[in-house]
Coordinates of N, CA and C in Angstrom, one line a residue:
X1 N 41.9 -7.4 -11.1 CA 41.0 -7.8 -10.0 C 41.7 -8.7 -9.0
X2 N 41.3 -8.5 -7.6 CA 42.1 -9.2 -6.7 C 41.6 -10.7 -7.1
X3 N 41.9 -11.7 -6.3 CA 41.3 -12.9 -6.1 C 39.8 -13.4 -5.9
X4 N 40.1 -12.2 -4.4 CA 38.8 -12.2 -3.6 C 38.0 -11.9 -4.5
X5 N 37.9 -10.7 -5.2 CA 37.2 -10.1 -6.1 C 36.4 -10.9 -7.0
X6 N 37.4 -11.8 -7.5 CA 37.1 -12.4 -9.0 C 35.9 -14.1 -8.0
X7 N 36.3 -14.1 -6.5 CA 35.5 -15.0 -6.3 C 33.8 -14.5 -6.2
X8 N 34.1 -13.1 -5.2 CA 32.6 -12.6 -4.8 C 31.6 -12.7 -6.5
X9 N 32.3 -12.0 -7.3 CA 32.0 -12.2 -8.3 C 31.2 -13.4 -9.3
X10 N 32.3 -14.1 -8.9 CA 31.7 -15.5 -9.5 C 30.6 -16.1 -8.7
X11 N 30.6 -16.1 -7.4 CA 29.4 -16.6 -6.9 C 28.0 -15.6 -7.1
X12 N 28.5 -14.1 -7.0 CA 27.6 -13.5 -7.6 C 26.6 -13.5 -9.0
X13 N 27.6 -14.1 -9.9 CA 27.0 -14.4 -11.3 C 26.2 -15.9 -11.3
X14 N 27.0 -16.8 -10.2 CA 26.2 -18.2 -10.3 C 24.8 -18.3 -9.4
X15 N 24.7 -17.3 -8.5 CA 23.5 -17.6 -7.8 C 21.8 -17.6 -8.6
X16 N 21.8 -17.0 -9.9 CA 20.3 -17.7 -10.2 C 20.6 -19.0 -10.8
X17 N 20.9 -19.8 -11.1 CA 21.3 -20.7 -11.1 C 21.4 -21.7 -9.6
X18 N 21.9 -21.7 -8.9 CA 21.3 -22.1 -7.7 C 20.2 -22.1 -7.2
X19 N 19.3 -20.8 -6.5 CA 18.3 -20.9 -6.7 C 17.2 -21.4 -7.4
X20 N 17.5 -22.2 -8.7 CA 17.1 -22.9 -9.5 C 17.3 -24.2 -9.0
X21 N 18.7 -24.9 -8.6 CA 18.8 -25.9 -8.1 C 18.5 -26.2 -7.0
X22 N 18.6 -25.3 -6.2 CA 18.2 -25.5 -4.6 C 17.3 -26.3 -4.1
X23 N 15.5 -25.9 -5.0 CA 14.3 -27.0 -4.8 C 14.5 -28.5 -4.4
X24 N 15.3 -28.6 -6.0 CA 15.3 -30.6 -6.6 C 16.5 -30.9 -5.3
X25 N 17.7 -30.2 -5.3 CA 18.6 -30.8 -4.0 C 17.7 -31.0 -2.4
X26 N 16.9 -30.2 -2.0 CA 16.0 -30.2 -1.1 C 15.3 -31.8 -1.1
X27 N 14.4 -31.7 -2.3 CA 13.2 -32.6 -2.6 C 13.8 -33.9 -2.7
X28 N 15.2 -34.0 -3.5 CA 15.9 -35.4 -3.6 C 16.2 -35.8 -2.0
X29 N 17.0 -35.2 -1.5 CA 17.4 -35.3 -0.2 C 16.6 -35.9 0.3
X30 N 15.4 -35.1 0.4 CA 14.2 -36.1 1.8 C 13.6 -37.5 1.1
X31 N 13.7 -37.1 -0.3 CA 13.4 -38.7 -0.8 C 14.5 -39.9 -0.9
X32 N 15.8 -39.4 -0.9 CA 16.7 -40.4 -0.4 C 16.5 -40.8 1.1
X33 N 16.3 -39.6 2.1 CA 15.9 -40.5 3.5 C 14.9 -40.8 3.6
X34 N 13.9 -40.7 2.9 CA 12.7 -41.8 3.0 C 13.1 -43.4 2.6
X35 N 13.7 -43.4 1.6 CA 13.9 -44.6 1.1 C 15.3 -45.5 1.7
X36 N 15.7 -44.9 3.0 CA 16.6 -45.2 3.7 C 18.0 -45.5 3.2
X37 N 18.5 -43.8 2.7 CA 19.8 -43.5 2.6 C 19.7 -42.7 3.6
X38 N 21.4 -42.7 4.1 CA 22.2 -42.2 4.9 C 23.8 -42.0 5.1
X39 N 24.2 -41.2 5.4 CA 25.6 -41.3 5.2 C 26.3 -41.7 6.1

């Protein structure tokens, strides 16, 4: 398998997993700028 291959792949295998994480990264985020974080 090429490179490319073995990437599409791997992102393809990790995406339910992300969508699992996606929510809490959302949810944390606006509650860190509530509580006035910023980068």
């Amino acid at each position: 398998m090429s490179k490319v291959s073995e990437f599409k792949n791997g992102c393809l295998q990790e995406l339910p997993l992300q969508l699992g994480v996606f929510p809490f990264g959302i949810a944390y985020g606006i509650l860190g700028i509530e509580v006035g974080l910023t980068s």
